[in-house]
CSV table of C-alpha atoms in Angstrom, one decimal:
chain,number,residue,atom,x,y,z
C,1,MET,CA,0.0,0.0,0.0
C,2,LYS,CA,2.8,2.4,0.9
C,3,LEU,CA,4.6,1.6,-2.4
C,4,ARG,CA,1.4,2.3,-4.3
C,5,PHE,CA,1.0,5.7,-2.6
C,6,VAL,CA,4.6,6.6,-3.4
C,7,CYS,CA,4.1,5.6,-7.1
C,8,GLN,CA,0.9,7.7,-7.3
C,9,ALA,CA,2.6,10.7,-5.8
C,10,LEU,CA,5.5,10.3,-8.3
C,11,ILE,CA,3.1,10.1,-11.2
C,12,ALA,CA,1.3,13.2,-10.1
C,13,CYS,CA,4.5,15.1,-9.8
C,14,LEU,CA,5.6,14.0,-13.3
C,15,LEU,CA,2.3,15.0,-14.8
C,16,THR,CA,2.6,18.4,-13.2
C,17,THR,CA,6.0,18.8,-14.8
C,18,VAL,CA,4.8,17.6,-18.2
C,19,ALA,CA,2.0,20.3,-18.1
C,20,TYR,CA,4.6,22.9,-19.0
C,21,ALA,CA,7.5,20.9,-20.2
C,22,ASP,CA,8.3,20.6,-23.9
C,23,HIS,CA,10.9,19.3,-26.3
C,24,HIS,CA,13.4,21.9,-24.9
C,25,GLY,CA,13.4,20.5,-21.4
C,26,GLU,CA,11.6,21.1,-18.1
C,27,LYS,CA,11.1,24.8,-18.2
C,28,ILE,CA,9.3,26.9,-20.8
C,29,GLN,CA,11.9,28.6,-23.0
C,30,VAL,CA,11.3,32.4,-23.3
C,31,MET,CA,12.9,34.9,-25.5
C,32,LEU,CA,12.4,38.4,-24.1
C,33,LEU,CA,13.1,40.6,-27.1
C,34,THR,CA,13.8,44.3,-26.4
C,35,GLY,CA,16.1,47.1,-27.2
C,36,GLN,CA,14.0,50.0,-28.6
C,37,ASN,CA,10.9,51.7,-27.2
C,38,ASN,CA,9.5,55.2,-26.6
C,39,HIS,CA,9.1,54.1,-23.0
C,40,GLY,CA,11.9,52.9,-20.7
C,41,TRP,CA,12.8,49.6,-22.3
C,42,GLU,CA,15.7,48.9,-19.9
C,43,ALA,CA,13.4,49.2,-16.9
C,44,LEU,CA,10.5,47.4,-18.7
C,45,SER,CA,12.5,44.4,-19.8
C,46,ALA,CA,14.3,44.1,-16.4
C,47,ARG,CA,10.9,44.0,-14.6
C,48,LEU,CA,9.4,41.6,-17.1
C,49,GLU,CA,12.4,39.3,-16.7
C,50,GLU,CA,11.8,39.4,-12.9
C,51,ILE,CA,8.1,38.7,-13.3
C,52,LEU,CA,8.9,35.6,-15.4
C,53,ASP,CA,11.6,34.4,-13.1
C,54,GLU,CA,9.3,34.7,-10.1
C,55,ALA,CA,6.9,32.2,-11.7
C,56,GLY,CA,9.5,29.5,-11.5
C,57,MET,CA,8.5,27.8,-14.7
C,58,PHE,CA,10.3,29.9,-17.3
C,59,GLU,CA,13.8,30.1,-18.6
C,60,THR,CA,14.4,33.5,-20.1
C,61,ASP,CA,17.0,34.7,-22.6
C,62,VAL,CA,17.1,38.5,-23.2
C,63,VAL,CA,17.7,39.5,-26.8
C,64,VAL,CA,18.6,43.1,-27.4
C,65,SER,CA,18.2,44.7,-30.8
C,66,PRO,CA,20.5,47.4,-32.3
C,67,LYS,CA,19.8,50.9,-31.0
C,68,LEU,CA,17.3,53.1,-32.7
C,69,GLY,CA,18.6,54.2,-36.1
C,70,GLU,CA,21.4,51.7,-36.2
C,71,ASP,CA,21.9,49.0,-38.9
C,72,MET,CA,19.2,46.3,-38.5
C,73,SER,CA,20.3,44.1,-41.4
C,74,GLY,CA,22.0,41.6,-39.1
C,75,PHE,CA,19.2,41.4,-36.6
C,76,LYS,CA,18.1,37.8,-37.0
C,77,PRO,CA,16.9,36.3,-33.7
C,78,ASP,CA,16.5,32.5,-33.5
C,79,PHE,CA,12.8,32.4,-32.8
C,80,GLU,CA,12.5,28.6,-33.4
C,81,SER,CA,14.5,27.8,-30.3
C,82,TYR,CA,11.8,29.3,-28.0
C,83,ASP,CA,8.3,28.4,-26.9
C,84,VAL,CA,7.2,32.0,-26.6
C,85,ILE,CA,8.5,35.4,-27.5
C,86,VAL,CA,7.8,38.1,-25.0
C,87,LEU,CA,8.1,41.3,-27.1
C,88,GLU,CA,9.1,44.5,-25.4
C,89,TYR,CA,9.9,46.4,-28.5
C,90,ASN,CA,8.6,49.5,-30.3
C,91,GLY,CA,11.1,50.8,-32.8
C,92,ASP,CA,12.8,50.3,-36.2
C,93,VAL,CA,11.3,48.0,-38.8
C,94,TRP,CA,12.9,44.5,-38.8
C,95,PRO,CA,14.6,43.1,-42.0
C,96,ARG,CA,12.1,41.3,-44.2
C,97,GLU,CA,13.9,38.1,-43.7
C,98,THR,CA,13.4,38.4,-39.9
C,99,GLU,CA,9.7,39.3,-40.4
C,100,LEU,CA,9.2,36.2,-42.5
C,101,ALA,CA,11.0,34.0,-39.9
C,102,PHE,CA,8.7,35.3,-37.2
C,103,GLU,CA,5.6,34.7,-39.4
C,104,ARG,CA,6.7,31.1,-39.9
C,105,TYR,CA,7.4,30.7,-36.2
C,106,MET,CA,3.8,31.8,-35.3
C,107,GLU,CA,2.1,29.9,-38.1
C,108,ASN,CA,3.8,26.7,-36.9
C,109,GLY,CA,2.6,27.1,-33.3
C,110,GLY,CA,4.8,29.7,-31.6
C,111,GLY,CA,3.7,32.1,-28.9
C,112,LEU,CA,3.7,35.9,-28.6
C,113,VAL,CA,3.2,38.1,-25.5
C,114,PHE,CA,3.2,41.9,-25.6
C,115,THR,CA,2.4,44.7,-23.2
C,116,HIS,CA,1.7,48.4,-23.3
C,117,ALA,CA,3.5,50.5,-26.0
C,118,VAL,CA,4.4,47.5,-28.1
C,119,ASN,CA,1.0,48.0,-29.7
C,120,HIS,CA,2.4,51.2,-31.4
C,121,THR,CA,4.9,49.3,-33.5
C,122,PHE,CA,5.0,47.8,-37.0
C,123,LYS,CA,1.9,49.6,-38.5
C,124,ASP,CA,2.7,48.4,-42.0
C,125,TRP,CA,3.5,44.8,-41.2
C,126,LYS,CA,0.2,43.1,-42.0
C,127,ALA,CA,0.9,39.7,-40.5
C,128,PHE,CA,2.1,41.3,-37.2
C,129,ASN,CA,-1.1,43.3,-36.9
C,130,LEU,CA,-3.1,40.1,-37.4
C,131,MET,CA,-1.0,38.5,-34.6
C,132,MET,CA,-1.5,41.5,-32.3
C,133,GLY,CA,-5.2,42.1,-33.1
C,134,ILE,CA,-5.4,45.7,-32.1
C,135,GLY,CA,-2.9,48.6,-31.7
C,136,GLY,CA,-2.6,52.3,-31.2
C,137,TRP,CA,-0.8,55.3,-32.6
C,138,GLY,CA,2.1,54.6,-35.1
C,139,GLY,CA,0.0,56.0,-38.0
C,140,ARG,CA,-3.0,53.7,-37.5
C,141,PHE,CA,-6.2,55.1,-39.1
C,142,GLN,CA,-9.3,53.4,-40.5
C,143,GLU,CA,-7.3,51.4,-43.0
C,144,SER,CA,-5.8,49.6,-40.1
C,145,GLY,CA,-9.2,48.2,-39.0
C,146,PRO,CA,-12.1,49.3,-36.8
C,147,PHE,CA,-12.0,50.8,-33.3
C,148,VAL,CA,-12.5,47.9,-30.9
C,149,HIS,CA,-14.6,48.3,-27.7
C,150,TRP,CA,-16.9,46.2,-25.5
C,151,ARG,CA,-20.6,47.0,-25.5
C,152,ASP,CA,-23.7,45.1,-24.3
C,153,GLY,CA,-21.7,42.0,-23.4
C,154,LYS,CA,-19.8,41.6,-26.6
C,155,ILE,CA,-17.1,43.0,-28.8
C,156,TYR,CA,-18.2,46.2,-30.6
C,157,LEU,CA,-16.4,47.1,-33.9
C,158,ASP,CA,-16.6,50.8,-34.9
C,159,ASP,CA,-15.6,51.7,-38.5
C,160,SER,CA,-15.6,55.4,-37.8
C,161,PRO,CA,-12.6,57.4,-39.2
C,162,GLY,CA,-9.9,58.7,-36.9
C,163,GLN,CA,-6.5,58.0,-35.3
C,164,ALA,CA,-6.0,55.0,-33.2
C,165,GLY,CA,-4.9,55.6,-29.6
C,166,ALA,CA,-5.8,57.8,-26.7
C,167,CYS,CA,-4.0,57.7,-23.4
C,168,VAL,CA,-5.9,58.5,-20.3
C,169,ASP,CA,-3.8,59.9,-17.5
C,170,ALA,CA,-2.4,57.3,-15.2
C,171,HIS,CA,-4.7,56.3,-12.3
C,172,ALA,CA,-5.8,53.1,-10.6
C,173,PHE,CA,-8.7,51.6,-12.4
C,174,GLU,CA,-11.0,48.6,-12.3
C,175,VAL,CA,-10.4,45.6,-14.6
C,176,VAL,CA,-13.5,43.6,-15.4
C,177,THR,CA,-13.3,39.9,-16.4
C,178,ARG,CA,-15.3,39.2,-19.6
C,179,GLU,CA,-14.3,35.6,-20.3
C,180,PRO,CA,-14.1,33.8,-16.8
C,181,ASP,CA,-13.8,30.4,-18.3
C,182,HIS,CA,-10.7,31.1,-20.4
C,183,PRO,CA,-7.6,29.3,-19.0
C,184,ILE,CA,-5.9,32.7,-18.3
C,185,MET,CA,-8.9,34.1,-16.4
C,186,LYS,CA,-10.1,31.0,-14.4
C,187,GLY,CA,-10.0,32.0,-10.8
C,188,ILE,CA,-9.4,35.7,-11.5
C,189,PRO,CA,-12.0,37.9,-9.6
C,190,PRO,CA,-14.9,39.4,-11.7
C,191,VAL,CA,-13.5,42.9,-10.9
C,192,TRP,CA,-10.1,43.9,-9.5
C,193,LEU,CA,-8.3,47.2,-9.0
C,194,HIS,CA,-5.1,47.6,-11.1
C,195,GLY,CA,-2.2,49.8,-9.9
C,196,LYS,CA,-1.7,53.3,-11.2
C,197,ASP,CA,-1.3,53.0,-15.0
C,198,GLU,CA,-2.1,54.7,-18.3
C,199,LEU,CA,-5.4,53.5,-19.7
C,200,TYR,CA,-5.1,53.0,-23.4
C,201,SER,CA,-8.3,53.8,-25.4
C,202,ASN,CA,-9.5,53.8,-29.0
C,203,GLN,CA,-7.3,50.9,-30.1
C,204,ARG,CA,-8.0,49.7,-33.6
C,205,GLY,CA,-6.9,46.9,-35.8
C,206,PRO,CA,-8.1,43.8,-37.8
C,207,ALA,CA,-9.4,42.1,-34.6
C,208,GLU,CA,-9.6,38.7,-36.4
C,209,ASN,CA,-9.6,35.5,-34.3
C,210,PHE,CA,-9.7,38.0,-31.4
C,211,THR,CA,-11.0,37.4,-27.9
C,212,ILE,CA,-11.4,40.1,-25.2
C,213,LEU,CA,-10.8,38.6,-21.8
C,214,ALA,CA,-11.1,41.7,-19.7
C,215,THR,CA,-11.9,45.4,-20.1
C,216,ALA,CA,-11.5,48.7,-18.3
C,217,TYR,CA,-13.8,51.8,-18.5
C,218,SER,CA,-12.3,54.9,-20.0
C,219,ASP,CA,-14.0,57.4,-17.9
C,220,PRO,CA,-14.6,60.9,-19.5
C,221,LYS,CA,-13.8,62.6,-16.2
C,222,HIS,CA,-10.2,61.6,-16.7
C,223,GLU,CA,-8.0,63.7,-19.0
C,224,ALA,CA,-6.3,62.1,-22.0
C,225,HIS,CA,-2.9,63.5,-22.5
C,226,TRP,CA,-1.6,61.8,-25.6
C,227,GLY,CA,-3.7,61.3,-28.7
C,228,PRO,CA,-6.8,63.0,-30.4
C,229,MET,CA,-9.0,62.6,-27.3
C,230,THR,CA,-9.0,65.2,-24.5
C,231,HIS,CA,-10.8,62.9,-22.0
C,232,GLY,CA,-11.7,59.3,-21.6
C,233,THR,CA,-13.8,57.8,-24.4
C,234,GLY,CA,-16.8,56.6,-22.2
C,235,GLU,CA,-16.2,53.1,-23.6
C,236,HIS,CA,-15.2,49.8,-22.0
C,237,GLU,CA,-11.8,49.3,-23.6
C,238,PRO,CA,-9.9,45.9,-24.2
C,239,MET,CA,-7.4,45.4,-21.4
C,240,ILE,CA,-6.6,41.7,-21.7
C,241,PHE,CA,-7.0,39.8,-24.9
C,242,THR,CA,-5.8,36.9,-27.1
C,243,THR,CA,-5.5,36.2,-30.8
C,244,THR,CA,-4.6,33.2,-32.9
C,245,TYR,CA,-2.4,33.3,-36.0
C,246,GLY,CA,-2.1,30.0,-37.8
C,247,LYS,CA,-1.3,27.6,-35.0
C,248,GLY,CA,0.3,30.4,-32.9
C,249,ARG,CA,-1.2,32.1,-29.9
C,250,THR,CA,-0.9,35.7,-28.8
C,251,PHE,CA,-1.6,37.2,-25.3
C,252,GLY,CA,-1.7,41.0,-25.2
C,253,THR,CA,-2.4,43.8,-22.7
C,254,PRO,CA,-2.0,47.6,-23.0
C,255,MET,CA,-1.3,47.7,-19.3
C,256,GLY,CA,2.3,48.0,-17.9
C,257,HIS,CA,3.4,51.6,-18.3
C,258,VAL,CA,7.0,52.7,-17.3
C,259,ASP,CA,8.2,56.3,-18.1
C,260,ASN,CA,11.0,56.7,-20.6
C,261,GLY,CA,14.2,57.1,-18.7
C,262,ALA,CA,13.0,55.3,-15.6
C,263,LYS,CA,15.8,53.6,-13.7
C,264,VAL,CA,15.9,49.8,-13.4
C,265,GLY,CA,14.5,48.7,-10.1
C,266,ALA,CA,12.6,51.9,-9.5
C,267,PRO,CA,9.0,51.5,-8.3
C,268,ALA,CA,6.4,51.2,-11.1
C,269,PRO,CA,2.9,50.7,-9.8
C,270,ALA,CA,1.6,49.5,-13.2
C,271,MET,CA,4.1,46.6,-13.3
C,272,ASP,CA,4.4,46.0,-9.5
C,273,CYS,CA,0.6,45.4,-9.3
C,274,GLU,CA,-0.1,41.8,-8.3
C,275,GLY,CA,-2.8,41.6,-10.8
C,276,PHE,CA,-0.6,42.6,-13.7
C,277,ILE,CA,2.2,40.2,-12.6
C,278,THR,CA,-0.3,37.3,-12.3
C,279,ILE,CA,-1.9,38.0,-15.7
C,280,VAL,CA,1.5,38.2,-17.5
C,281,GLN,CA,2.7,35.0,-15.9
C,282,ARG,CA,-0.5,33.1,-16.8
C,283,GLY,CA,-0.7,34.7,-20.3
C,284,THR,CA,2.9,33.7,-21.1
C,285,GLU,CA,2.2,30.1,-20.1
C,286,TRP,CA,-0.9,30.0,-22.2
C,287,ALA,CA,0.8,31.6,-25.2
C,288,ALA,CA,3.5,28.9,-24.9
C,289,THR,CA,1.4,25.8,-24.2
C,290,GLY,CA,-2.3,26.6,-24.6
C,291,LYS,CA,-2.8,25.7,-21.0
C,292,VAL,CA,-2.5,27.5,-17.6
C,293,THR,CA,-1.3,25.4,-14.6
C,294,GLN,CA,-0.5,28.4,-12.2
C,295,LYS,CA,-2.9,29.1,-9.4
C,296,VAL,CA,-4.2,32.6,-8.7
C,297,PRO,CA,-2.3,33.8,-5.6
C,298,LYS,CA,-4.1,34.8,-2.5
C,299,SER,CA,-2.5,38.2,-2.8
C,300,PHE,CA,-4.4,38.9,-6.0
C,301,PRO,CA,-6.1,42.3,-5.7
C,302,GLY,CA,-9.8,42.7,-5.1
C,303,LYS,CA,-12.2,45.4,-6.1
C,304,ASP,CA,-11.4,47.9,-3.4
C,305,LYS,CA,-7.7,47.9,-2.9
C,306,VAL,CA,-4.6,48.0,-5.1
C,307,ASN,CA,-2.0,45.4,-4.1
C,308,LEU,CA,1.6,46.1,-5.1
C,309,ARG,CA,4.5,43.7,-4.8
């Protein structure tokens, strides 16, 4: 009887490991690709690496691009060696060879994760915009796709003309779960308070194979300091979402602001929020494997109080 119990325990342990193991080994292999951004990419990428390390299930390599304006012709990351690419990049166009390599990677089942200002980048790269689903700024107008909001319990697509992107001044705001049965959202509270962050509004894009997992209300009482809007849109805006591209999976969020020039290790409420940390960890696992094995921590914020790590 004792031997049988030990065997059962061993099998359970092995099955837990297999849940996120792959052909590379025990841990999920992550490329954190960074190097250019109109925000503080050094601070952003350092904090994202910490967030991934804290989960205990990722092995992360940081790949840094050439600096803004430098020669990009030799920039050819080895995407195929990784289960998921966490993209912290908003800058120069990649060589076409690199774009095609990334398209093949996603078509064949790769994973993509992006946060905040990454949604500004690569306006003219059609495949990337399909992977991302929606974006802001960067020259995006109606030809980039409709504005995407949440109305009456479902996605609302607005074909009105206008520039994508409005940035409501940083404040703590409620995030509302819209797809509670999705693996990333299972166990996440229906409403939780996110740490002080910019609230991106009026995002637009192709929104194909696109699922909104959570939203935030862009309140008109808040000023919008960057973009065509002077105040919040009065819309429920996509805050957590997924897309599929071929066999590949994308997890995206416009949350996670850090000021340009911010020092590595400096407090950043948007990224230190327990909710943001948990969502990025779970979203990265899902993008890599299609499953989520991580439990929602007891420290996850509720409706009435921000919880910063």
